[in-house]
Amino acid sequence: MKYRKPQLLQGNEACVEGALDAGVRFFAGYPITPSTEIAEGMARKLPRVGGVFIQMEDEIAGMAAVIGAAVGGKKSLTATSGPGFSLKQENIGYAAIAEIPCVIVNVQRFGPSTGIPTAPAQGEVMQARWGTHGDRPIIALSPSSVYETYYLTTAAVNFSQKFRTPVILLLDEVVGHMREKVSLPASGRLMVEKQNYSDIKEYKPFDERKLPPLVPFGEGVYYHITGLVHDEHGFPTRHPEVVVRFMERLHRKINHHRKEIIMTDYTGHVEPKVCIITYGCTVRSARAALQKAYLQKRWPVSLLNLQTLWPFPAEEVKRLADRCDYLLVPEMNMGQIVGEVEKYAHGKAEVLGINRYDGDMITPGQIFQHIEGCFS
Amino acid sequence: MKSLREEFLRTNKLPHIWCPGCGNGIVTAALVRAIGKVGFEQKDVAVVSGIGCSSRAAGYLNFNTLHTTHGRALAFATGLKLAQPGLKVFVVMGDGDATAIGGNHFIHAARRNIDLNAIIINNHIYGMTGGQHSPLTPEGKKATTAPEGTLEREFNILELAVSAGATYGARGTAAQPRLLEKLIVGASQNEGFSVVEAMSTCPVSYGRRNRLGSAVDMLKDIKQRSVSVEKLETKAETTRPRRDIAEEGAEEEGETHDKQEEVIPVGVIFSRPAPEFVERYYRGLNKEKEGKEGKEEKEGQVES
Ligand SMILES: Cc1ncc(C[n+]2csc(CCOP(=O)(O)OP(=O)(O)O)c2C)c(N)n1
Ligand code: SF4
Ligand SMILES: [Mg+2]
């Protein structure tokens, strides 16, 4: 594969590059630190590729415009941070029920509310999953480095198209603002989901058996899109059987593709006694702790980096729980993903949360201490 | 004259959900006739709507239709229009939808002068949720959430629109469907943000509580109070608060109405063309593309 010259890039800048390479041609948003560089990068670069950038009057409008543009056939993305992520929730649910592909980047900062502007935190793991009302699945990815931000952004765009769903990319302030040297693939070298509008005659936008791409408005295929529960043609229904089929299909389209959607990165001992399970910028501290425990001390320790947070990598955690005595779950909140780990560990391994909530990163030393505790 | 184009209606979705005597059907029919009259191709038309009784109109129209969230229709439509500039976009909203929860999007769409046609069905009430007061409920009128009559003053939608930057504004009523149709045609022909306020009736959630009689009585009342803007002295006056105009209008016309009852100025309230947003965006884009091509090549240098 061909690569561009190495560049020194921020996570937020890598997100812009990933989005453009994956074919994103529409951005709408509202400024908020620490996500603003994404909007600024888009404002500069989208016009050069014939795309559209618009700064909307608020985040609600940003989310709405992104959905509108997706209905018009553009691959669309918006970026925000904590308070703005809260404002977007209603329309994220709309995208979920209406099955409109779009990507929402949330560069997490310390909350609730204005919190500590703009100290890092990982407080929106559960909001990504459950933030919008109603029962529906979601895909959420969380990168731990600049390069990971690049390729998880492209993955987010591809998943959104393939599964016709909103995809949430959870960055954090550290990853968003951190600079690293990266070589990105040369433009046009990526696997990008292609649209194929064949058999338009029989087109059912919400087909119960397959998941056809959305035919953009303006192509002469007339159908209805609504946030009401609807039938295969998009028209509202409250017929219990149709409602049940609809809800099950919405969940099935994600759950039946867990293998494809779930991405994790495992390093360390193959038969570990202790495994660190974490995500985002905390992976970096975990990696340093692993280095010391596994490479220097030669203890059987490993690290599972959850690049996909939702759907939750349940199988991976189950397998680790079978083999390990301890699962350590560091996160920059008061305990969010640790609950999922406990659920799937099912008492087979002891699950210990390591939490920090003072606006700073968890240190390698803090994690190492806990590892040491497991071996003494 | 048969200008109601059947192919523009999803006849298999009828009968509609609206109550007997509701004005929504009249306004929707005027919209369909207007689209037929301006001669837009079916495939080029998109209808976006918010949430409310009036917004259900989208489901009965055989175009590409997008029924969105409460108050946000204009923001969805902004994205759609920018993505597909060729589309003729009609945005159907209720009074609450457009001016309460959606008020911010309304003024900003007007400010941008984006080529959208906003059709606001003003029944002076939150119909769908059973009769709570909206920013268009006239002061003193009753609602479930203002049992003694609301103390709040109402918006004048078109004044709001004109000061925010809209380039076409008209008021029609469900009592004069032909005029309404003409005004929607005018909106469609304006390249920019157009607003048509369609005064309508909600006999169920507004009329009954305010003792306005039957649906027919309500329509008659609207018709009686309607005065063509051309008959009012100067155009400037039509953008002043309606209460003032009502007083003058009543004097001039020798109306028998109580001074509390306002005249409804109908017709084209303002039309003042200005550069349109999407067209300007794309024009700029082409320029930028030409300018940046040389630079892009350099940045795109690759290494294996
Ligand atoms: C975010 C949100 N808040 C509240 C509602 C409940 N709701 C539905 S329609 C409506 C008011 C509709 O009034 P209007 O826009 O005037 O439309 P009408 O029904 O009168 O045509 C409200 C408050 C909602 N659907 N969504
Ligand atoms: S409640 Fe009012 S606005 Fe809604 S359908 Fe009935 S009459 Fe029409
Ligand atoms: Mg209303």
XYZ file of C-alpha atoms and ligand atoms in Angstrom:
715
model
C 0.000 0.000 0.000
C 1.187 3.486 -0.791
C 1.586 5.962 2.018
C 1.815 9.699 2.301
C 4.937 11.320 3.716
C 5.037 11.085 7.513
C 3.209 13.984 9.144
C 2.935 15.311 12.660
C -0.807 15.258 13.266
C -3.279 15.808 16.079
C -5.975 13.231 16.709
C -8.575 15.762 15.624
C -6.668 16.398 12.391
C -6.352 12.667 11.759
C -10.103 12.443 12.163
C -10.529 15.009 9.389
C -8.145 13.061 7.129
C -9.897 9.777 7.829
C -13.289 11.273 7.147
C -12.220 12.797 3.836
C -10.482 9.605 2.714
C -13.594 7.598 3.553
C -15.634 9.880 1.321
C -17.247 12.275 3.793
C -18.472 15.250 1.796
C -20.703 17.028 4.287
C -20.017 18.474 7.705
C -22.345 20.516 9.898
C -21.565 21.461 13.455
C -21.161 24.041 16.161
C -17.838 24.989 17.793
C -16.865 23.490 21.133
C -13.487 22.719 22.651
C -11.857 20.194 22.439
C -13.465 19.224 19.131
C -13.264 22.504 17.210
C -10.183 21.539 15.162
C -12.322 18.963 13.389
C -14.813 21.625 12.256
C -11.975 23.972 11.310
C -10.186 21.278 9.332
C -13.398 20.422 7.531
C -14.085 24.086 6.776
C -10.690 24.315 5.083
C -10.583 20.982 3.319
C -14.127 20.059 2.302
C -14.498 22.817 -0.313
C -11.329 21.572 -2.023
C -12.957 18.229 -2.696
C -16.305 19.701 -3.681
C -17.851 19.029 -0.290
C -20.064 21.153 1.899
C -19.210 22.648 5.267
C -21.722 24.589 7.299
C -21.583 26.010 10.792
C -25.092 25.728 12.158
C -26.849 27.739 14.861
C -26.476 24.991 17.466
C -25.613 21.309 17.819
C -29.208 20.201 17.385
C -29.231 21.870 13.991
C -25.811 20.411 13.203
C -27.117 16.905 13.787
C -30.290 17.613 11.811
C -28.388 19.042 8.849
C -26.078 16.039 8.776
C -29.086 13.720 8.571
C -30.673 15.914 5.889
C -27.485 15.795 3.830
C -27.256 12.020 4.223
C -30.807 11.783 2.884
C -29.502 13.836 -0.035
C -26.835 11.194 -0.640
C -23.754 12.729 0.968
C -21.589 10.884 3.450
C -21.951 13.097 6.486
C -20.224 13.726 9.777
C -20.542 16.074 12.720
C -18.189 16.651 15.646
C -18.807 17.972 19.120
C -17.973 17.590 22.771
C -19.919 16.868 25.998
C -22.580 19.597 26.141
C -23.056 19.469 22.386
C -23.260 15.677 22.460
C -26.167 15.994 24.889
C -27.952 18.375 22.521
C -27.559 16.000 19.595
C -29.170 13.037 21.316
C -32.742 13.396 20.069
C -31.691 13.528 16.456
C -29.203 10.672 16.908
C -32.231 8.594 17.848
C -33.970 9.861 14.738
C -31.046 8.664 12.595
C -31.231 5.297 14.351
C -34.948 4.688 13.765
C -34.971 6.206 10.270
C -31.783 4.271 9.451
C -29.843 7.221 8.101
C -26.067 6.746 7.880
C -24.013 9.401 9.676
C -21.059 9.749 12.014
C -21.028 11.692 15.276
C -17.629 12.453 16.776
C -17.660 13.272 20.480
C -14.339 14.461 21.845
C -14.984 13.759 25.519
C -14.243 16.378 28.143
C -14.870 16.504 31.868
C -18.561 16.744 32.771
C -21.378 16.840 33.706
C -22.480 20.140 32.218
C -19.647 22.572 31.515
C -17.590 20.549 34.005
C -13.919 21.405 33.783
C -13.337 23.037 30.410
C -11.614 21.298 28.943
C -9.931 18.658 31.041
C -9.957 15.108 29.702
C -12.389 12.442 30.845
C -14.123 9.354 29.534
C -17.557 10.110 30.869
C -19.723 9.462 27.816
C -19.310 5.738 27.296
C -22.798 5.067 28.599
C -24.262 8.169 26.994
C -23.005 6.890 23.652
C -24.916 3.672 24.294
C -28.059 4.955 25.965
C -28.055 8.726 25.517
C -30.982 8.932 23.151
C -34.326 7.627 24.349
C -35.774 4.317 23.293
C -34.318 0.899 22.765
C -31.998 0.673 19.814
C -28.490 -0.572 19.149
C -25.578 1.703 18.408
C -22.044 1.390 17.135
C -19.386 3.307 19.075
C -15.637 3.216 18.448
C -12.866 4.689 20.575
C -9.307 5.257 19.341
C -6.220 5.434 21.559
C -3.744 7.075 19.184
C -3.584 9.450 16.264
C -3.257 6.664 13.726
C -6.095 4.722 15.322
C -8.194 7.875 15.100
C -7.556 7.956 11.378
C -8.546 4.407 10.672
C -11.400 4.190 13.160
C -12.874 7.305 11.528
C -12.824 5.517 8.187
C -14.305 2.435 9.859
C -17.038 4.587 11.414
C -17.973 6.018 8.023
C -17.980 2.572 6.430
C -20.077 1.001 9.188
C -22.562 3.859 9.034
C -23.060 3.269 5.320
C -23.132 -0.495 5.420
C -25.508 -0.788 8.370
C -27.378 2.459 7.733
C -26.976 3.649 11.252
C -25.492 6.522 13.230
C -21.987 5.613 14.404
C -20.385 7.360 17.349
C -16.673 7.967 17.457
C -15.628 8.601 21.049
C -12.416 10.509 21.196
C -11.138 12.100 24.371
C -9.370 15.392 24.911
C -5.988 13.649 25.148
C -6.246 11.741 21.884
C -7.917 14.665 20.120
C -5.175 17.119 20.942
C -2.138 14.848 21.097
C 0.357 15.071 18.239
C 2.023 11.979 16.801
C 4.012 11.236 13.693
C 1.940 9.165 11.311
C 2.079 7.938 7.730
C -1.425 7.897 6.355
C -2.417 5.795 3.364
C -2.275 7.684 0.077
C -5.665 9.032 -0.960
C -7.857 6.594 -2.779
C -6.156 3.578 -1.213
C -8.770 2.770 1.346
C -11.603 0.312 1.337
C -14.643 2.511 1.096
C -18.268 1.368 1.133
C -19.770 1.963 -2.306
C -23.407 2.712 -2.951
C -25.200 0.566 -5.451
C -28.761 1.455 -6.310
C -29.740 -1.546 -8.373
C -33.328 -2.831 -8.611
C -34.796 0.578 -7.896
C -38.159 -0.605 -9.223
C -38.720 -2.961 -6.335
C -37.106 -0.537 -3.921
C -38.230 -0.735 -0.335
C -36.153 1.660 1.738
C -36.825 -0.337 4.905
C -36.838 -3.797 3.411
C -37.332 -6.466 6.059
C -34.995 -8.967 4.488
C -32.084 -6.940 3.214
C -30.607 -3.580 3.982
C -30.548 -1.634 0.722
C -28.604 1.617 0.553
C -30.740 4.722 0.840
C -31.613 6.066 -2.600
C -30.987 9.801 -2.237
C -33.892 12.201 -2.553
C -34.102 13.596 -6.058
C -33.581 10.301 -7.892
C -37.258 9.852 -8.675
C -37.879 7.132 -6.103
C -40.628 8.387 -3.816
C -40.733 7.175 -0.283
C -41.319 8.499 3.202
C -38.843 8.849 6.030
C -40.143 9.331 9.559
C -39.130 8.990 13.179
C -42.372 7.099 13.766
C -42.191 3.318 13.700
C -42.799 2.462 10.068
C -43.337 -0.276 7.537
C -41.041 -1.315 4.684
C -41.990 1.748 2.639
C -41.481 4.136 5.516
C -45.117 4.757 6.444
C -46.153 4.937 10.090
C -47.649 1.848 11.634
C -48.681 0.686 15.071
C -49.548 -2.809 13.939
C -47.994 -4.905 16.731
C -46.574 -7.561 14.404
C -44.929 -4.997 12.159
C -43.609 -3.118 15.187
C -42.027 -6.258 16.600
C -40.441 -7.159 13.264
C -39.181 -3.604 12.934
C -37.591 -3.489 16.390
C -35.999 -6.907 15.973
C -34.584 -6.002 12.606
C -33.098 -2.776 13.970
C -31.207 -4.785 16.593
C -30.418 -7.729 14.350
C -28.690 -5.671 11.696
C -26.021 -4.749 14.247
C -25.997 -7.872 16.419
C -25.654 -10.267 13.497
C -22.540 -8.438 12.398
C -20.764 -8.263 15.727
C -17.755 -10.161 14.337
C -17.260 -7.527 11.690
C -17.955 -4.540 13.906
C -16.054 -5.533 17.028
C -12.421 -4.541 16.850
C -10.021 -5.123 19.712
C -6.262 -5.102 19.987
C -4.669 -7.668 22.273
C -1.046 -7.510 23.468
C 0.986 -9.304 26.132
C 1.071 -12.792 27.607
C -0.988 -15.489 25.863
C -1.940 -17.190 29.126
C -2.347 -14.149 31.352
C -3.162 -14.128 35.017
C -4.009 -10.439 34.856
C -5.520 -8.604 31.909
C -6.039 -4.863 31.639
C -9.168 -3.997 29.680
C -9.431 -0.386 28.625
C -9.978 2.103 25.780
C -9.101 5.554 24.464
C -6.217 7.506 25.966
C -6.089 5.206 29.013
C -4.710 2.487 26.716
C -1.508 4.512 26.555
C -0.927 4.376 30.300
C -1.945 0.729 30.343
C 0.603 -0.033 27.646
C 3.386 1.575 29.710
C 2.318 -0.419 32.770
C 2.234 -3.595 30.685
C 5.731 -2.887 29.445
C 7.037 -2.873 32.988
C 5.022 -5.811 34.288
C 5.316 -8.130 31.296
C 8.557 -7.218 29.561
C 10.614 -6.257 32.601
C 9.108 -8.286 35.451
C 8.017 -11.135 33.153
C 4.658 -11.463 34.862
C 1.825 -13.035 32.875
C -0.037 -9.841 32.095
C -1.854 -8.637 28.985
C -3.853 -5.723 27.604
C -7.104 -5.657 25.666
C -7.678 -2.352 23.865
C -11.382 -1.976 23.141
C -11.463 -0.118 19.832
C -15.131 -0.989 19.571
C -17.045 -0.126 22.735
C -20.537 -0.800 21.381
C -21.638 -3.417 20.612
C -19.602 -4.515 23.613
C -16.852 -7.105 22.945
C -18.583 -9.660 25.163
C -16.972 -12.794 23.698
C -13.482 -11.389 24.118
C -14.154 -10.572 27.751
C -15.754 -13.964 28.425
C -12.694 -15.743 27.039
C -10.350 -13.644 29.144
C -12.425 -14.189 32.266
C -12.073 -17.947 31.739
C -8.301 -17.676 31.697
C -7.490 -14.802 34.062
C -7.679 -14.357 37.812
C -7.991 -10.586 37.548
C -9.443 -8.191 35.026
C -8.336 -4.600 35.626
C -10.497 -1.893 34.104
C -8.935 1.567 34.249
C -11.117 4.423 32.994
C -11.351 8.166 33.498
C -14.762 8.160 35.105
C -16.318 6.656 38.222
C -16.892 3.294 36.543
C -18.740 2.797 33.269
C -17.375 0.032 31.051
C -16.373 -1.904 34.200
C -20.027 -2.850 34.633
C -20.059 -4.498 31.218
C -16.844 -6.364 32.009
C -18.373 -7.623 35.263
C -21.490 -8.720 33.419
C -19.574 -10.894 30.967
C -16.879 -12.046 33.394
C -19.781 -13.568 35.284
C -17.785 -14.107 38.456
C -15.119 -16.181 36.729
C -12.427 -13.584 37.311
C -12.192 -10.799 39.822
C -12.967 -7.483 38.157
C -11.282 -4.386 39.580
C -11.996 -0.865 38.417
C -9.215 1.704 38.445
C -10.747 5.159 38.284
C -9.566 8.707 38.120
C -11.902 11.675 38.104
C -9.904 14.778 38.875
C -9.403 15.968 35.313
C -6.117 14.182 34.762
C -4.998 10.982 33.065
C -4.568 7.701 34.845
C -0.817 7.152 35.170
C 1.114 3.990 34.275
C 2.219 3.876 37.931
C -1.386 3.766 39.141
C -2.119 0.792 36.907
C 1.175 -0.911 37.736
C 0.374 -0.694 41.436
C -2.806 -2.641 40.870
C -0.990 -5.252 38.791
C 1.570 -5.618 41.540
C -1.249 -6.067 44.016
C -2.547 -9.018 41.999
C 0.817 -10.785 42.229
C 1.530 -10.258 45.914
C -60.219 23.869 -13.615
C -58.561 20.733 -12.328
C -55.114 21.554 -11.049
C -54.978 19.087 -8.170
C -52.560 16.531 -9.572
C -53.548 13.108 -8.272
C -50.071 11.693 -8.797
C -48.823 14.144 -6.179
C -51.006 12.510 -3.539
C -50.583 9.163 -1.843
C -54.247 8.355 -2.211
C -53.740 4.921 -0.648
C -52.706 6.655 2.587
C -56.075 8.429 2.822
C -58.285 9.040 4.749
C -56.028 11.327 6.709
C -55.737 11.468 10.503
C -57.037 15.023 10.881
C -60.265 15.859 12.728
C -63.338 16.913 10.775
C -63.168 20.657 10.158
C -59.403 20.847 10.537
C -57.751 23.370 8.237
C -54.682 21.197 7.559
C -56.302 19.434 4.609
C -57.207 22.713 2.907
C -53.657 24.038 3.237
C -52.173 20.744 2.038
C -54.411 20.756 -1.020
C -53.369 24.336 -1.796
C -49.728 23.262 -1.556
C -50.284 20.382 -3.978
C -52.074 22.638 -6.471
C -49.335 25.244 -6.196
C -46.609 22.688 -6.916
C -48.617 21.550 -9.934
C -49.031 25.115 -11.085
C -45.374 26.171 -10.919
C -44.605 23.097 -12.967
C -41.938 21.506 -10.821
C -41.144 17.930 -11.730
C -42.268 15.426 -9.162
C -38.767 14.035 -8.714
C -37.339 17.468 -8.009
C -39.676 18.168 -5.113
C -38.964 17.257 -1.499
C -41.277 17.930 1.412
C -39.774 18.158 4.874
C -41.917 18.529 7.972
C -41.580 18.723 11.736
C -43.857 17.232 14.375
C -47.467 18.218 14.938
C -50.812 17.637 13.252
C -49.841 19.914 10.371
C -46.528 18.141 9.828
C -48.368 14.922 9.074
C -49.111 16.435 5.664
C -45.792 15.098 4.393
C -47.006 11.512 4.637
C -49.875 12.146 2.202
C -47.762 13.739 -0.508
C -46.210 11.607 -3.201
C -42.766 13.147 -3.339
C -39.636 12.417 -1.392
C -40.887 13.214 2.067
C -38.974 13.624 5.300
C -40.955 13.800 8.523
C -38.399 14.894 11.111
C -38.293 15.897 14.798
C -40.251 18.628 16.584
C -38.987 22.064 15.577
C -36.030 20.886 13.532
C -37.477 20.549 10.049
C -35.670 23.625 8.713
C -32.311 22.363 9.977
C -32.860 18.971 8.285
C -33.971 20.807 5.151
C -30.834 22.960 5.220
C -28.648 19.844 5.040
C -30.812 18.312 2.331
C -30.824 21.429 0.165
C -27.045 21.841 0.500
C -26.530 18.201 -0.463
C -28.976 18.287 -3.389
C -29.144 21.892 -4.564
C -31.443 20.953 -7.437
C -34.276 19.987 -5.107
C -37.255 22.274 -4.582
C -37.790 21.971 -0.882
C -41.073 22.720 0.908
C -40.998 22.707 4.677
C -44.368 22.237 6.347
C -44.530 23.213 10.015
C -47.032 24.071 12.711
C -46.976 27.391 14.538
C -45.450 25.831 17.644
C -43.057 23.752 15.600
C -41.763 26.736 13.614
C -41.724 29.501 16.193
C -41.362 27.921 19.661
C -39.070 24.907 19.663
C -37.932 25.695 16.122
C -37.682 29.475 16.478
C -33.919 29.496 16.374
C -33.739 27.478 13.179
C -36.418 29.689 11.680
C -34.529 32.953 12.128
C -31.255 31.418 10.992
C -32.742 29.908 7.852
C -34.113 33.383 7.126
C -30.763 35.000 7.868
C -28.977 32.682 5.437
C -31.639 33.277 2.808
C -31.454 29.605 1.904
C -33.832 28.563 -0.858
C -36.461 26.788 1.216
C -40.200 27.357 1.161
C -41.525 27.400 4.690
C -45.258 26.776 4.921
C -46.361 27.500 8.466
C -49.825 26.285 9.310
C -50.860 28.697 12.018
C -53.792 27.360 13.992
C -52.754 29.422 17.036
C -52.359 26.364 19.218
C -50.520 23.111 19.867
C -53.061 20.922 18.151
C -51.450 17.533 18.375
C -50.854 17.628 22.103
C -54.374 18.800 22.837
C -54.449 22.584 23.007
C -51.558 24.158 24.887
C -50.704 27.756 24.039
C -48.108 28.484 21.382
C -46.146 31.652 20.585
C -48.919 32.334 18.057
C -51.808 32.102 20.503
C -53.247 35.615 20.595
C -52.903 37.361 23.941
C -55.906 36.616 26.118
C -56.967 33.452 24.300
C -57.441 30.287 26.306
C -55.454 27.105 26.172
C -55.153 24.075 28.449
C -51.973 25.623 29.841
C -53.538 29.102 30.007
C -56.977 28.390 31.390
C -57.641 32.075 32.098
C -56.211 33.230 28.783
C -52.546 33.631 27.964
C -50.687 36.688 29.259
C -48.004 36.238 26.653
C -47.896 38.350 23.541
C -47.823 36.588 20.212
C -45.243 36.712 17.478
C -45.948 38.207 14.122
C -44.315 35.476 12.030
C -43.772 37.599 8.971
C -42.289 40.491 10.914
C -39.942 38.032 12.503
C -39.092 36.614 9.087
C -38.487 39.945 7.423
C -36.229 41.255 10.146
C -34.285 37.986 10.206
C -33.613 38.253 6.468
C -36.254 36.244 4.616
C -36.827 37.460 1.063
C -40.459 36.538 0.530
C -43.266 36.572 3.036
C -46.959 36.079 2.484
C -50.038 35.418 4.540
C -52.938 33.385 3.327
C -55.753 31.575 5.056
C -57.550 28.276 4.927
C -60.668 30.316 4.203
C -59.279 31.499 0.847
C -57.551 28.439 -0.631
C -57.074 29.957 -4.109
C -55.238 32.928 -2.705
C -53.141 30.629 -0.557
C -52.241 28.590 -3.615
C -51.161 31.760 -5.430
C -49.000 32.800 -2.501
C -47.295 29.404 -2.366
C -46.597 29.708 -6.082
C -44.976 33.067 -5.320
C -42.862 31.480 -2.601
C -41.738 28.706 -4.952
C -40.631 31.257 -7.503
C -38.560 33.234 -5.030
C -34.941 32.088 -4.944
C -34.278 32.423 -1.260
C -36.003 31.863 2.041
C -39.751 32.201 1.625
C -42.363 32.089 4.317
C -46.043 31.517 3.815
C -48.130 31.838 6.943
C -51.324 29.907 6.416
C -53.928 30.980 8.973
C -55.855 27.852 9.759
C -58.374 26.334 12.087
C -58.173 23.849 14.881
C -61.791 23.625 15.951
C -60.989 20.839 18.388
C -58.136 22.196 20.492
C -58.536 25.951 19.966
C -61.964 26.849 18.666
C -64.013 24.974 21.222
C -62.123 26.307 24.235
C -62.383 29.887 22.969
C -66.025 29.608 21.945
C -65.320 30.315 18.321
C -68.141 28.134 17.087
C -67.993 25.391 14.497
C -65.238 24.874 11.955
C -67.382 26.686 9.432
C -67.874 29.610 11.800
C -64.135 29.788 12.349
C -63.422 29.856 8.621
C -66.102 32.488 8.094
C -64.583 34.617 10.832
C -61.120 34.353 9.287
C -62.534 35.288 5.912
C -64.359 38.299 7.294
C -61.314 39.613 9.042
C -58.997 39.120 6.066
C -58.044 42.299 4.251
C -55.876 42.259 1.193
C -52.597 44.093 1.817
C -53.161 46.077 -1.340
C -56.159 47.660 0.329
C -54.194 48.693 3.362
C -52.632 52.098 2.964
C -48.952 51.362 2.485
C -46.938 48.173 2.433
C -44.804 49.361 5.330
C -47.815 49.214 7.579
C -48.292 45.542 7.001
C -45.159 44.724 8.897
C -46.277 46.646 11.979
C -47.917 44.811 14.846
C -51.222 43.512 13.737
C -53.078 45.152 16.566
C -52.259 48.661 15.248
C -53.249 47.727 11.760
C -56.396 46.179 13.096
C -57.442 49.450 14.625
C -56.679 51.494 11.547
C -58.028 48.843 9.222
C -61.242 48.695 11.160
C -61.677 52.431 10.899
C -60.903 52.533 7.222
C -62.980 49.589 6.260
C -65.755 50.554 8.592
C -65.538 47.066 10.046
C -68.035 46.055 12.649
C -65.547 43.906 14.557
C -64.688 44.553 18.129
C -61.382 46.399 18.412
C -59.978 43.309 20.113
C -60.500 41.370 16.915
C -57.747 42.003 14.481
C -57.916 42.227 10.748
C -55.732 39.725 9.005
C -53.642 41.342 6.284
C -53.422 38.765 3.521
C -51.351 38.646 0.353
C -47.669 39.190 -0.321
C -46.433 41.062 2.732
C -42.881 41.469 1.498
C -40.768 40.442 -1.460
C -37.226 41.723 -1.626
C -34.853 39.483 -3.593
C -31.302 39.005 -2.288
C -28.467 36.579 -3.127
C -29.347 33.026 -2.206
C -27.110 30.989 0.112
C -26.745 27.595 -1.609
C -26.153 29.103 -5.006
C -23.460 31.337 -3.526
C -21.882 28.388 -1.715
C -21.534 26.345 -4.883
C -20.328 29.291 -6.896
C -17.577 29.810 -4.306
C -16.796 26.119 -4.359
C -16.058 26.108 -8.064
C -13.756 29.078 -7.665
C -11.975 27.475 -4.737
C -11.520 24.237 -6.658
C -9.863 26.029 -9.545
C -7.607 27.997 -7.227
C -6.546 25.074 -5.075
C -5.830 22.488 -7.734
C -2.119 23.261 -7.981
C -1.682 23.201 -4.230
C -3.556 19.939 -3.807
C -1.123 18.076 -6.049
C 1.790 19.026 -3.839
C 0.024 17.917 -0.677
C -0.975 14.659 -2.276
C 2.635 13.540 -2.816
C 3.025 9.911 -1.956
C 5.697 7.589 -0.729
C 5.607 3.841 -0.879
C -38.968 17.501 21.593
C -40.440 17.374 21.628
N -41.147 18.086 22.533
C -42.477 17.971 22.573
C -43.142 17.165 21.711
C -44.634 17.046 21.816
N -45.327 17.756 20.741
C -45.711 17.126 19.622
S -46.492 18.119 18.552
C -46.355 19.436 19.605
C -46.927 20.767 19.297
C -47.490 20.883 17.951
O -48.019 22.144 17.765
P -47.846 22.860 16.381
O -46.427 22.871 15.985
O -48.525 24.177 16.445
O -48.564 21.867 15.362
P -50.115 21.487 15.254
O -50.280 20.168 15.925
O -50.908 22.571 15.908
O -50.342 21.400 13.795
C -45.690 19.073 20.763
C -45.428 19.993 21.885
C -42.369 16.432 20.789
N -42.915 15.588 19.892
N -41.044 16.567 20.767
S -56.311 18.638 16.835
Fe -56.706 20.487 15.667
S -54.917 20.683 14.303
Fe -54.966 18.583 15.044
S -56.100 17.444 13.504
Fe -57.572 18.044 15.063
S -58.384 19.972 14.337
Fe -56.534 19.603 13.171
Mg -50.451 24.629 15.851
